[in-house]
Structure formats: structure tokens, C-alpha cells
PDB file of C-alpha atoms in Angstrom:
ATOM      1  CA  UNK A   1     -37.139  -4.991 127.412  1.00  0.00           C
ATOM      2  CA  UNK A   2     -33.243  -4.055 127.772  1.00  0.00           C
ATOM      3  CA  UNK A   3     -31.236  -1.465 126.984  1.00  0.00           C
ATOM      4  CA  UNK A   4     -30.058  -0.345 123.567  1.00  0.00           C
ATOM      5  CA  UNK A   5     -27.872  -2.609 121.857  1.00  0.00           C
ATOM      6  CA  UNK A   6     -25.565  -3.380 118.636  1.00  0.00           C
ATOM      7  CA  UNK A   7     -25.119  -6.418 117.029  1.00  0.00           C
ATOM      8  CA  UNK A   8     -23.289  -7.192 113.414  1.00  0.00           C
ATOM      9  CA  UNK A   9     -22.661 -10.101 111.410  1.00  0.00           C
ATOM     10  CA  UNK A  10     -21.701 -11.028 108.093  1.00  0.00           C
ATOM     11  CA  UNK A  11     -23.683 -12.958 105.848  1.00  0.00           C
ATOM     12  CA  UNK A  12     -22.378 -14.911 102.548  1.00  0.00           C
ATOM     13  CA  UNK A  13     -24.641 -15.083  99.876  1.00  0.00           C
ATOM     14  CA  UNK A  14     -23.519 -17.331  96.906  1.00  0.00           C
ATOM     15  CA  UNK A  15     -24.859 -16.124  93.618  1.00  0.00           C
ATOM     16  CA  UNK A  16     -25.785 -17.835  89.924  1.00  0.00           C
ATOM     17  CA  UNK A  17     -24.868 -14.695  87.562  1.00  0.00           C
ATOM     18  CA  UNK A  18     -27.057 -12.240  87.248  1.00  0.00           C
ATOM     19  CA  UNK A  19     -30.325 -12.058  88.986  1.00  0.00           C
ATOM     20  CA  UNK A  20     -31.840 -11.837  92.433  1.00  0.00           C
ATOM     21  CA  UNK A  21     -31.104 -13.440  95.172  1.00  0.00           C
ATOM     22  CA  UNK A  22     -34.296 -13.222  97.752  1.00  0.00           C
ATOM     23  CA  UNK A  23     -32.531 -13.018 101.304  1.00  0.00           C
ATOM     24  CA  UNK A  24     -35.685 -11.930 103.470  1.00  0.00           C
ATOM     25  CA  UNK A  25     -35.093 -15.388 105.745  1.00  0.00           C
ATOM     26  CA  UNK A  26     -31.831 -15.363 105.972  1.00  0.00           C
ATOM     27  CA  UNK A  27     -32.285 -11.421 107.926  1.00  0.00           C
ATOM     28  CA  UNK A  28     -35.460 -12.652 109.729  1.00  0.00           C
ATOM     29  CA  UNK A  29     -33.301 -15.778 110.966  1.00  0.00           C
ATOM     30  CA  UNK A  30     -30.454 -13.527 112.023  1.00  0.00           C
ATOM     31  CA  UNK A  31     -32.754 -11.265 113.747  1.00  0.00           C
ATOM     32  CA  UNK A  32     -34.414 -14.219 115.506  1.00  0.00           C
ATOM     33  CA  UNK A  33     -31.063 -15.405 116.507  1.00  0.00           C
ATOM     34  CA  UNK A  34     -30.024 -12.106 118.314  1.00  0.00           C
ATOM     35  CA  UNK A  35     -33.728 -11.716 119.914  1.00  0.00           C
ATOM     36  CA  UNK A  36     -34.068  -8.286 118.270  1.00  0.00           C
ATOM     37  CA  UNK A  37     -37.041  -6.650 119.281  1.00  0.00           C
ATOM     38  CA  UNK A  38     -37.411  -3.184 118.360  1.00  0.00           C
ATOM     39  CA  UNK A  39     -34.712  -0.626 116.514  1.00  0.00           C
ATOM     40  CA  UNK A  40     -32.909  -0.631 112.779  1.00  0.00           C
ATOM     41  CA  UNK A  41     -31.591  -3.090 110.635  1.00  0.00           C
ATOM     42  CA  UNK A  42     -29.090  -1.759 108.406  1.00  0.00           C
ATOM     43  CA  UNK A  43     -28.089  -4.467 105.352  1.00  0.00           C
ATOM     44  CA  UNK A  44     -25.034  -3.520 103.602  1.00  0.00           C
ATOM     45  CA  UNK A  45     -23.449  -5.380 100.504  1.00  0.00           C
ATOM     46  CA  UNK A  46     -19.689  -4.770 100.205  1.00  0.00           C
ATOM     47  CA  UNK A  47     -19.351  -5.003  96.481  1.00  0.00           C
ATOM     48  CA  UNK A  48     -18.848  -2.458  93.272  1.00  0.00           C
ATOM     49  CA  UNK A  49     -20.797  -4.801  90.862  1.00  0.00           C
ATOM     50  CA  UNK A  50     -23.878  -6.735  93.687  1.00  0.00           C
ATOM     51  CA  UNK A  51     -27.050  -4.254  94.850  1.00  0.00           C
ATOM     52  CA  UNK A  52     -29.085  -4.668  97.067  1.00  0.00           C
ATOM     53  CA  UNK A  53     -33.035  -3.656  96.617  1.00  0.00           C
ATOM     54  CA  UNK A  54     -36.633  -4.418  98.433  1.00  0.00           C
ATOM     55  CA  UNK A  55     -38.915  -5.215  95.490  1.00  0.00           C
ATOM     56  CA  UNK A  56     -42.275  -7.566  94.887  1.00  0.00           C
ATOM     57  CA  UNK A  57     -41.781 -10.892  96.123  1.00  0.00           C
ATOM     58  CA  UNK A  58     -44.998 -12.292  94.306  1.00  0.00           C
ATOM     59  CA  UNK A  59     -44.577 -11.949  90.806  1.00  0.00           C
ATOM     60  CA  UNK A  60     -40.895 -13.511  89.220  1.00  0.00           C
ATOM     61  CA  UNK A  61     -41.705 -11.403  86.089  1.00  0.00           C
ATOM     62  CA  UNK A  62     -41.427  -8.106  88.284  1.00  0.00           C
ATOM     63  CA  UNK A  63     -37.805  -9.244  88.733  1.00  0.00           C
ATOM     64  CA  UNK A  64     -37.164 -10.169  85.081  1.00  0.00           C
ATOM     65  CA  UNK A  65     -38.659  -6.773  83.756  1.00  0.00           C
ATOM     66  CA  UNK A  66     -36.263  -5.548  86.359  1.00  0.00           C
ATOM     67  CA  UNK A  67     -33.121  -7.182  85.235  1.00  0.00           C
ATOM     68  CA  UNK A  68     -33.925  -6.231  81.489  1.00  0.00           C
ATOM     69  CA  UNK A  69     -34.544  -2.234  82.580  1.00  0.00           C
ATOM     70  CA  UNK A  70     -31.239  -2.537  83.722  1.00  0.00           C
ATOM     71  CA  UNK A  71     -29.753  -4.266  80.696  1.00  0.00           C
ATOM     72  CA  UNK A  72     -31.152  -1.009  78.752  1.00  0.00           C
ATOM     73  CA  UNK A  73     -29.666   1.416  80.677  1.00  0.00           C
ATOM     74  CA  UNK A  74     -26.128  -0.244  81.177  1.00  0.00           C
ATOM     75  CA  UNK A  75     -25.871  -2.577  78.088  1.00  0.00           C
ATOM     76  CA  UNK A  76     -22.553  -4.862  77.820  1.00  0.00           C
ATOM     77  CA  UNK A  77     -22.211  -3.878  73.893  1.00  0.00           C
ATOM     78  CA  UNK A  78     -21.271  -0.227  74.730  1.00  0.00           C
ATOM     79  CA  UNK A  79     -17.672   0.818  74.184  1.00  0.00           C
ATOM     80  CA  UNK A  80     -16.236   1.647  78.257  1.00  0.00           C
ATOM     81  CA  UNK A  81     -12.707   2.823  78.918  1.00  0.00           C
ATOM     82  CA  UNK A  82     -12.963   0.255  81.717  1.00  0.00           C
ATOM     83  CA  UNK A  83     -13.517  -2.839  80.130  1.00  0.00           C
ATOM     84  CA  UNK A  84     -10.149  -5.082  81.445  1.00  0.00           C
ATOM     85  CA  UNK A  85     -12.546  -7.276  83.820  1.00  0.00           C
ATOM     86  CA  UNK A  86     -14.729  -8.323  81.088  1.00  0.00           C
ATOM     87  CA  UNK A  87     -17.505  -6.785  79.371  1.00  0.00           C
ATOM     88  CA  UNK A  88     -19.996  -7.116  81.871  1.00  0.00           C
ATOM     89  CA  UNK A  89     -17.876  -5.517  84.768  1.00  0.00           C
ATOM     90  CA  UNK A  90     -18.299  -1.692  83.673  1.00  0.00           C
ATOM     91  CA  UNK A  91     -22.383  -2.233  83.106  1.00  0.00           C
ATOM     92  CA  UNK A  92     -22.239  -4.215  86.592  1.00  0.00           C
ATOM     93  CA  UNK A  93     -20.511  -1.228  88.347  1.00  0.00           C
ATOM     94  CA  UNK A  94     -23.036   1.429  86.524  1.00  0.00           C
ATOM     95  CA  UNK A  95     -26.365  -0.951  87.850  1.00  0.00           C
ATOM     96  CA  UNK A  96     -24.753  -1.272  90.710  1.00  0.00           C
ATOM     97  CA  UNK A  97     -24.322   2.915  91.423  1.00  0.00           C
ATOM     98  CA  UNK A  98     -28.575   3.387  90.088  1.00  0.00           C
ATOM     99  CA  UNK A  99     -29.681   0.833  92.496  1.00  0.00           C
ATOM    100  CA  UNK A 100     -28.465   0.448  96.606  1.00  0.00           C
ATOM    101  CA  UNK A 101     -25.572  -0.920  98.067  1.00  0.00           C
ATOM    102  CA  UNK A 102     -27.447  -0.427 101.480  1.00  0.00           C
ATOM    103  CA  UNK A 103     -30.818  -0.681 103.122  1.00  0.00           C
ATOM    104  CA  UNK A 104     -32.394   0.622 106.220  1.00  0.00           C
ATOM    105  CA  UNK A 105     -34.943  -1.676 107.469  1.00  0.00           C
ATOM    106  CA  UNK A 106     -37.167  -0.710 110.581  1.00  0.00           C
ATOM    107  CA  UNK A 107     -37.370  -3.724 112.973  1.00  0.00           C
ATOM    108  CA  UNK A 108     -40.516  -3.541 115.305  1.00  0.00           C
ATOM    109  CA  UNK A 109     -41.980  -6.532 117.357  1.00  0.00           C
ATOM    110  CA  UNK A 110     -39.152  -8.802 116.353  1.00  0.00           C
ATOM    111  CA  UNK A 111     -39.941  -8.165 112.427  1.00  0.00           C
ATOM    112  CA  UNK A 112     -39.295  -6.610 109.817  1.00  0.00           C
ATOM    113  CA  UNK A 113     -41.639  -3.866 108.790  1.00  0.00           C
ATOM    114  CA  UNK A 114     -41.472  -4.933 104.954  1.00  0.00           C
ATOM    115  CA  UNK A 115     -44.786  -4.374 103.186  1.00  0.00           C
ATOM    116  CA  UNK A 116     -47.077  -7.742 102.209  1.00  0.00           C
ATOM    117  CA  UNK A 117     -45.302  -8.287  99.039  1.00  0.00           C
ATOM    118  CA  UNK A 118     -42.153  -6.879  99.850  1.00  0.00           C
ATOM    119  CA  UNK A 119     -38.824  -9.111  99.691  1.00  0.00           C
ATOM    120  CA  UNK A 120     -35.287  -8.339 100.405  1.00  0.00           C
ATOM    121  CA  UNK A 121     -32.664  -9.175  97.146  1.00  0.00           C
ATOM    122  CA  UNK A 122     -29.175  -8.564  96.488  1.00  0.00           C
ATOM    123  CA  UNK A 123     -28.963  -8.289  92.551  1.00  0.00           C
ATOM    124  CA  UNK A 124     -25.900 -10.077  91.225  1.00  0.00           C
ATOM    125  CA  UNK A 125     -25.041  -8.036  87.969  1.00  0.00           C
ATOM    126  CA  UNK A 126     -22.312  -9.930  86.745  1.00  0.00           C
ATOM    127  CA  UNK A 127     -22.601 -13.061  84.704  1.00  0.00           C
ATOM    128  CA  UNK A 128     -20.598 -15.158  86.543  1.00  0.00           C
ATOM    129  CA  UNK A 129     -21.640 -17.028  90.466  1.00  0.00           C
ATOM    130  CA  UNK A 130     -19.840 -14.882  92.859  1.00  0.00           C
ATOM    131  CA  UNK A 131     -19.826 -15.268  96.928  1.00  0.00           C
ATOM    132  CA  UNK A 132     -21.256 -12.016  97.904  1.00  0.00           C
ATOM    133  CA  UNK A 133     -20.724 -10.745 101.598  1.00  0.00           C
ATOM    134  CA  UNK A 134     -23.501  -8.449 102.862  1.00  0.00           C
ATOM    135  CA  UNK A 135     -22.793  -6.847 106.797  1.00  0.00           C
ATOM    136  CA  UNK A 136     -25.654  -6.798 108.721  1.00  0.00           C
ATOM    137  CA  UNK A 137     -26.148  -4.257 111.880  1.00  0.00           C
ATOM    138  CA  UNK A 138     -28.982  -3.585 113.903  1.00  0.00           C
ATOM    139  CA  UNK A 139     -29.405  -1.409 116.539  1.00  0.00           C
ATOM    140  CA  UNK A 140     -32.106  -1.375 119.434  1.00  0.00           C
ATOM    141  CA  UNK A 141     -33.596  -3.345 121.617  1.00  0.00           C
ATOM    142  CA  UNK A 142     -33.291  -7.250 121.935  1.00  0.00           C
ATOM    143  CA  UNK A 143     -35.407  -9.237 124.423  1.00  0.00           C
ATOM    144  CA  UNK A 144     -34.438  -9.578 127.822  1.00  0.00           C
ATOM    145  CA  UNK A 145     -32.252 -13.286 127.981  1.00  0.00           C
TER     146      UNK A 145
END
């Protein structure tokens, strides 16, 4: 095992509207890629109306009654003062503050430490396909090359 080290990249993830977008592989590859071993993975979406979450990755209807929680509590048919974007841009920004715009995932033996049904998402809450970029950084170890 070598020292400590620090690695980045940027991943794009394209979106359809709202929903979630499962990007568990996409970390695991990039992890793979840089030989991480043991340390932190820190996932970070740079966006005011994407989230990112760890939820069930079993059950699709988990993720619906997801989506329509968050419909309730940020409905589009609510009068906002900022509304020039489009009426789903304010609700998008309010999701986007009650869920995560970063993670902290534990890396150890090369994996992630996510639980048997967990996945990793970034939630799209606007209705229109966007390109999403989410930063990833880990810091620890990485096997020796």
C-alpha cells in the first residue's frame, strides 16, 4: 500500500427530466481506474436545481414515491417571486436545498461501503434533459502501480 493520495475528476451525467439517474458504476469504474484502495470518496454535483442522494436500488417504486414526496413539498402550481426560468426552476432549486448536493462515501478494499440495496443517484428536478457535471474526489490510499 502507498502513501496518501488525491485524485479528482469530473463526470457528465446526461439526464431525461426529472428522475434518477443511478450512477453507482460509473463511481465504482472511476475508482477502479485510479486503483483506490482505502480512504473517502467525496461526489459533488455542481448544480442549483440536480441532487444527489443514496437510496434503494431494488424497488423503482421507492424512487417514484420519492419523486412525488417531492412534488408535494415543492409543487410547480405555487405562486414564486422567482419564476423567470420557468415554472419548474423555483420547485427544482427548493428539492434541490431538502435533498444533497454532496455525498461522502467511505471507500474500503477498493469499494464502496454502500449497504446491499443501496445505489448512488443524482435527481434531475427539472423537466427538461440537462448535462449534469458531478466532481468526484477521493482521498487515501491507491494500490501500489
Amino acid at each position: 500500500m502507498s502513501g496518501i493520495v488525491q485524485a479528482s475528476h469530473v463526470l457528465t451525467v446526461a439526464t431525461r427530466g426529472k428522475g434518477f439517474v443511478e450512477i453507482t458504476r460509473e463511481l465504482a469504474g472511476w475508482l477502479s481506474s485510479i486503483a483506490a484502495e482505502n480512504g473517502l470518496l467525496t461526489v459533488f454535483v455542481q448544480h442549483t436545481s440536480a441532487s444527489l442522494t443514496i437510496q434503494e436500488n431494488a424497488d423503482p417504486n421507492v424512487r417514484r414515491d420519492l419523486l412525488d414526496t417531492l412534488e408535494q413539498l415543492a409543487p410547480e402550481d405555487r405562486a414564486y417571486s422567482h419564476h423567470e426560468e420557468g415554472p419548474d426552476d423555483m420547485p427544482s432549486h427548493i428539492k434541490a436545498m431538502l435533498t444533497a448536493v454532496s455525498l461522502a462515501i467511505p471507500i474500503k478494499d477498493g469499494s464502496m461501503t454502500l449497504g446491499t440495496w443501496q445505489g448512488v443517484y443524482l435527481i434531475e428536478h427539472r423537466a427538461a434533459p440537462y448535462r449534469r457535471n458531478v466532481v468526484l474526489s477521493f482521498i487515501g490510499n491507491v494500490a501500489d502501480a
